[in-house]
Amino acid sequence: KAVTVVQSQGLDSCMAGVIIFNFVIMVLDTDRQASCLNVDGGDERQCGSTLSEVSNATFLAIYSVELALRLFALRFSFFRDPWNLLDSFIVLVGVVDVCLSDLLQDLLNLPNIQMVRLFRVMRLTRIIRLLKFFPTLYLLVRGFQGAMEAIVWGWVLIMVLLACWSLIAVDVLYPVSLRVDYRNDKWCSEAFESVARSTLYFMQTL
């Protein structure tokens, strides 16, 4: 019966709703932090919120209960599903955020503000779980992942072409530019003095 519950569409829909609501709370809290910084003159230590901490702990408790229920139902087969391993990592990050952030801050000798920022960013890993509940979104991300290889090679081709044109520009245009009066415009006078600068110029033009 437990296996039926953890694999039911109803539980998946509920968890998707929780994650979306969690994301909305994170957006509102981030905006509140920014407004607080603007009012308090940039002192992040004065921008803490008990409501934010309580909501974060509440969502973490929900994720932990769901993960524990899934582990109880699936036993060792739990570890064969990459999504379950991702969920475990997300819960682990949340536990470290809620329970161990102060201890890590002392051990790593980091300012408290930097530690808060670090864990605030790591909370975004919860949003990745939405891919599990929306197959179309997952397929879209997989398609983008497949296109990344073509994009990378496309950039390599562009950089090679820009480097070739930069070689030509340095050989042909730079001697001409030395005879031009740019009226103390240092950027224009040095735009083609090296292949690196010429490549940068062409990239900015594109």
PDB file of C-alpha atoms in Angstrom, residues 4-121:
ATOM      1  CA  THR A   4       0.980   2.657  -4.239  1.00  0.00           C
ATOM      2  CA  VAL A   5       0.868   5.907  -2.295  1.00  0.00           C
ATOM      3  CA  VAL A   6       4.385   7.090  -3.165  1.00  0.00           C
ATOM      4  CA  GLN A   7       3.893   6.235  -6.839  1.00  0.00           C
ATOM      5  CA  SER A   8       0.436   7.782  -7.105  1.00  0.00           C
ATOM      6  CA  GLN A   9      -0.337  10.743  -9.337  1.00  0.00           C
ATOM      7  CA  GLY A  10      -2.026  12.470  -6.424  1.00  0.00           C
ATOM      8  CA  LEU A  11       1.148  12.615  -4.337  1.00  0.00           C
ATOM      9  CA  ASP A  12       3.148  13.858  -7.332  1.00  0.00           C
ATOM     10  CA  SER A  13       0.589  16.607  -7.960  1.00  0.00           C
ATOM     11  CA  CYS A  14       0.647  17.652  -4.302  1.00  0.00           C
ATOM     12  CA  MET A  15       4.445  17.815  -4.223  1.00  0.00           C
ATOM     13  CA  ALA A  16       4.491  19.806  -7.472  1.00  0.00           C
ATOM     14  CA  GLY A  17       2.112  22.300  -5.880  1.00  0.00           C
ATOM     15  CA  VAL A  18       4.298  22.502  -2.771  1.00  0.00           C
ATOM     16  CA  ILE A  19       7.411  23.175  -4.872  1.00  0.00           C
ATOM     17  CA  ILE A  20       5.669  25.903  -6.880  1.00  0.00           C
ATOM     18  CA  PHE A  21       4.389  27.510  -3.678  1.00  0.00           C
ATOM     19  CA  ASN A  22       7.896  27.249  -2.199  1.00  0.00           C
ATOM     20  CA  PHE A  23       9.278  29.027  -5.265  1.00  0.00           C
ATOM     21  CA  VAL A  24       6.709  31.821  -4.902  1.00  0.00           C
ATOM     22  CA  ILE A  25       7.707  32.267  -1.256  1.00  0.00           C
ATOM     23  CA  MET A  26      11.376  32.404  -2.270  1.00  0.00           C
ATOM     24  CA  VAL A  27      10.617  35.110  -4.858  1.00  0.00           C
ATOM     25  CA  LEU A  28       8.687  37.188  -2.324  1.00  0.00           C
ATOM     26  CA  ASP A  29      11.396  36.756   0.303  1.00  0.00           C
ATOM     27  CA  THR A  30      14.125  37.771  -2.148  1.00  0.00           C
ATOM     28  CA  ASP A  31      12.184  40.918  -3.082  1.00  0.00           C
ATOM     29  CA  ARG A  32      11.683  41.668   0.606  1.00  0.00           C
ATOM     30  CA  GLN A  33      15.417  41.285   1.213  1.00  0.00           C
ATOM     31  CA  ALA A  34      16.188  43.699  -1.614  1.00  0.00           C
ATOM     32  CA  SER A  35      13.684  46.260  -0.293  1.00  0.00           C
ATOM     33  CA  CYS A  36      15.129  45.903   3.199  1.00  0.00           C
ATOM     34  CA  LEU A  37      18.649  46.542   1.912  1.00  0.00           C
ATOM     35  CA  ASN A  38      17.445  49.681   0.184  1.00  0.00           C
ATOM     36  CA  VAL A  39      15.839  50.959   3.380  1.00  0.00           C
ATOM     37  CA  ASP A  40      18.544  49.913   5.853  1.00  0.00           C
ATOM     38  CA  GLY A  41      21.447  51.134   3.791  1.00  0.00           C
ATOM     39  CA  GLY A  42      22.819  47.749   2.721  1.00  0.00           C
ATOM     40  CA  ASP A  43      23.038  46.024   6.130  1.00  0.00           C
ATOM     41  CA  GLU A  44      21.915  42.457   5.419  1.00  0.00           C
ATOM     42  CA  ARG A  45      22.132  41.489   9.070  1.00  0.00           C
ATOM     43  CA  GLN A  46      19.093  43.666   9.766  1.00  0.00           C
ATOM     44  CA  CYS A  47      17.017  42.009   7.053  1.00  0.00           C
ATOM     45  CA  GLY A  48      16.357  38.641   8.656  1.00  0.00           C
ATOM     46  CA  SER A  49      12.797  37.373   8.813  1.00  0.00           C
ATOM     47  CA  THR A  50      11.331  34.880  11.261  1.00  0.00           C
ATOM     48  CA  LEU A  51       8.550  34.128   8.778  1.00  0.00           C
ATOM     49  CA  SER A  52      11.135  33.266   6.122  1.00  0.00           C
ATOM     50  CA  GLU A  53      12.948  30.893   8.465  1.00  0.00           C
ATOM     51  CA  VAL A  54       9.700  29.236   9.555  1.00  0.00           C
ATOM     52  CA  SER A  55       8.484  28.782   5.985  1.00  0.00           C
ATOM     53  CA  ASN A  56      11.833  27.348   4.932  1.00  0.00           C
ATOM     54  CA  ALA A  57      11.789  24.875   7.820  1.00  0.00           C
ATOM     55  CA  THR A  58       8.169  23.940   7.023  1.00  0.00           C
ATOM     56  CA  PHE A  59       8.901  23.184   3.395  1.00  0.00           C
ATOM     57  CA  LEU A  60      11.978  21.215   4.431  1.00  0.00           C
ATOM     58  CA  ALA A  61       9.825  19.155   6.813  1.00  0.00           C
ATOM     59  CA  ILE A  62       7.374  18.384   3.993  1.00  0.00           C
ATOM     60  CA  TYR A  63      10.190  17.301   1.674  1.00  0.00           C
ATOM     61  CA  SER A  64      11.751  15.191   4.428  1.00  0.00           C
ATOM     62  CA  VAL A  65       8.496  13.389   5.237  1.00  0.00           C
ATOM     63  CA  GLU A  66       7.885  12.666   1.557  1.00  0.00           C
ATOM     64  CA  LEU A  67      11.447  11.387   1.165  1.00  0.00           C
ATOM     65  CA  ALA A  68      11.183   9.201   4.278  1.00  0.00           C
ATOM     66  CA  LEU A  69       7.874   7.770   3.065  1.00  0.00           C
ATOM     67  CA  ARG A  70       9.410   6.982  -0.313  1.00  0.00           C
ATOM     68  CA  LEU A  71      12.439   5.339   1.333  1.00  0.00           C
ATOM     69  CA  PHE A  72      10.188   3.268   3.619  1.00  0.00           C
ATOM     70  CA  ALA A  73       8.053   2.079   0.705  1.00  0.00           C
ATOM     71  CA  LEU A  74      10.769   1.350  -1.849  1.00  0.00           C
ATOM     72  CA  ARG A  75      13.506   0.053   0.460  1.00  0.00           C
ATOM     73  CA  PHE A  76      16.735  -0.620  -1.463  1.00  0.00           C
ATOM     74  CA  SER A  77      15.147   0.066  -4.843  1.00  0.00           C
ATOM     75  CA  PHE A  78      14.921   3.673  -3.651  1.00  0.00           C
ATOM     76  CA  PHE A  79      18.597   4.156  -4.466  1.00  0.00           C
ATOM     77  CA  ARG A  80      18.214   2.910  -8.042  1.00  0.00           C
ATOM     78  CA  ASP A  81      16.181   5.934  -9.125  1.00  0.00           C
ATOM     79  CA  PRO A  82      18.274   9.063  -9.918  1.00  0.00           C
ATOM     80  CA  TRP A  83      15.333  11.260  -8.974  1.00  0.00           C
ATOM     81  CA  ASN A  84      15.341   9.823  -5.459  1.00  0.00           C
ATOM     82  CA  LEU A  85      19.054  10.548  -5.164  1.00  0.00           C
ATOM     83  CA  LEU A  86      18.397  14.119  -6.292  1.00  0.00           C
ATOM     84  CA  ASP A  87      15.626  14.441  -3.712  1.00  0.00           C
ATOM     85  CA  SER A  88      18.020  13.154  -1.043  1.00  0.00           C
ATOM     86  CA  PHE A  89      20.606  15.752  -2.029  1.00  0.00           C
ATOM     87  CA  ILE A  90      18.002  18.538  -1.901  1.00  0.00           C
ATOM     88  CA  VAL A  91      16.850  17.490   1.569  1.00  0.00           C
ATOM     89  CA  LEU A  92      20.468  17.214   2.727  1.00  0.00           C
ATOM     90  CA  VAL A  93      21.148  20.754   1.509  1.00  0.00           C
ATOM     91  CA  GLY A  94      18.053  21.927   3.364  1.00  0.00           C
ATOM     92  CA  VAL A  95      19.112  20.222   6.597  1.00  0.00           C
ATOM     93  CA  VAL A  96      22.550  21.826   6.354  1.00  0.00           C
ATOM     94  CA  ASP A  97      20.882  25.168   5.664  1.00  0.00           C
ATOM     95  CA  VAL A  98      18.551  24.995   8.671  1.00  0.00           C
ATOM     96  CA  CYS A  99      20.688  23.150  11.213  1.00  0.00           C
ATOM     97  CA  LEU A 100      24.360  23.523  10.370  1.00  0.00           C
ATOM     98  CA  SER A 101      24.809  26.902   8.658  1.00  0.00           C
ATOM     99  CA  ASP A 102      26.084  28.591  11.830  1.00  0.00           C
ATOM    100  CA  LEU A 103      28.504  25.731  12.546  1.00  0.00           C
ATOM    101  CA  LEU A 104      29.860  25.740   8.984  1.00  0.00           C
ATOM    102  CA  GLN A 105      30.213  29.489   9.117  1.00  0.00           C
ATOM    103  CA  ASP A 106      32.543  29.107  12.102  1.00  0.00           C
ATOM    104  CA  LEU A 107      34.502  26.184  10.631  1.00  0.00           C
ATOM    105  CA  LEU A 108      35.018  27.817   7.237  1.00  0.00           C
ATOM    106  CA  ASN A 109      35.601  31.234   8.760  1.00  0.00           C
ATOM    107  CA  LEU A 110      33.087  32.852   6.393  1.00  0.00           C
ATOM    108  CA  PRO A 111      31.150  36.018   7.179  1.00  0.00           C
ATOM    109  CA  ASN A 112      27.573  35.244   8.154  1.00  0.00           C
ATOM    110  CA  ILE A 113      26.257  37.275   5.223  1.00  0.00           C
ATOM    111  CA  GLN A 114      28.150  35.121   2.726  1.00  0.00           C
ATOM    112  CA  MET A 115      26.858  31.937   4.359  1.00  0.00           C
ATOM    113  CA  VAL A 116      23.265  33.211   4.150  1.00  0.00           C
ATOM    114  CA  ARG A 117      23.723  34.042   0.472  1.00  0.00           C
ATOM    115  CA  LEU A 118      25.261  30.615  -0.204  1.00  0.00           C
ATOM    116  CA  PHE A 119      22.395  28.636   1.261  1.00  0.00           C
ATOM    117  CA  ARG A 120      19.797  30.980  -0.239  1.00  0.00           C
ATOM    118  CA  VAL A 121      21.141  30.087  -3.678  1.00  0.00           C
TER     119      VAL A 121
END
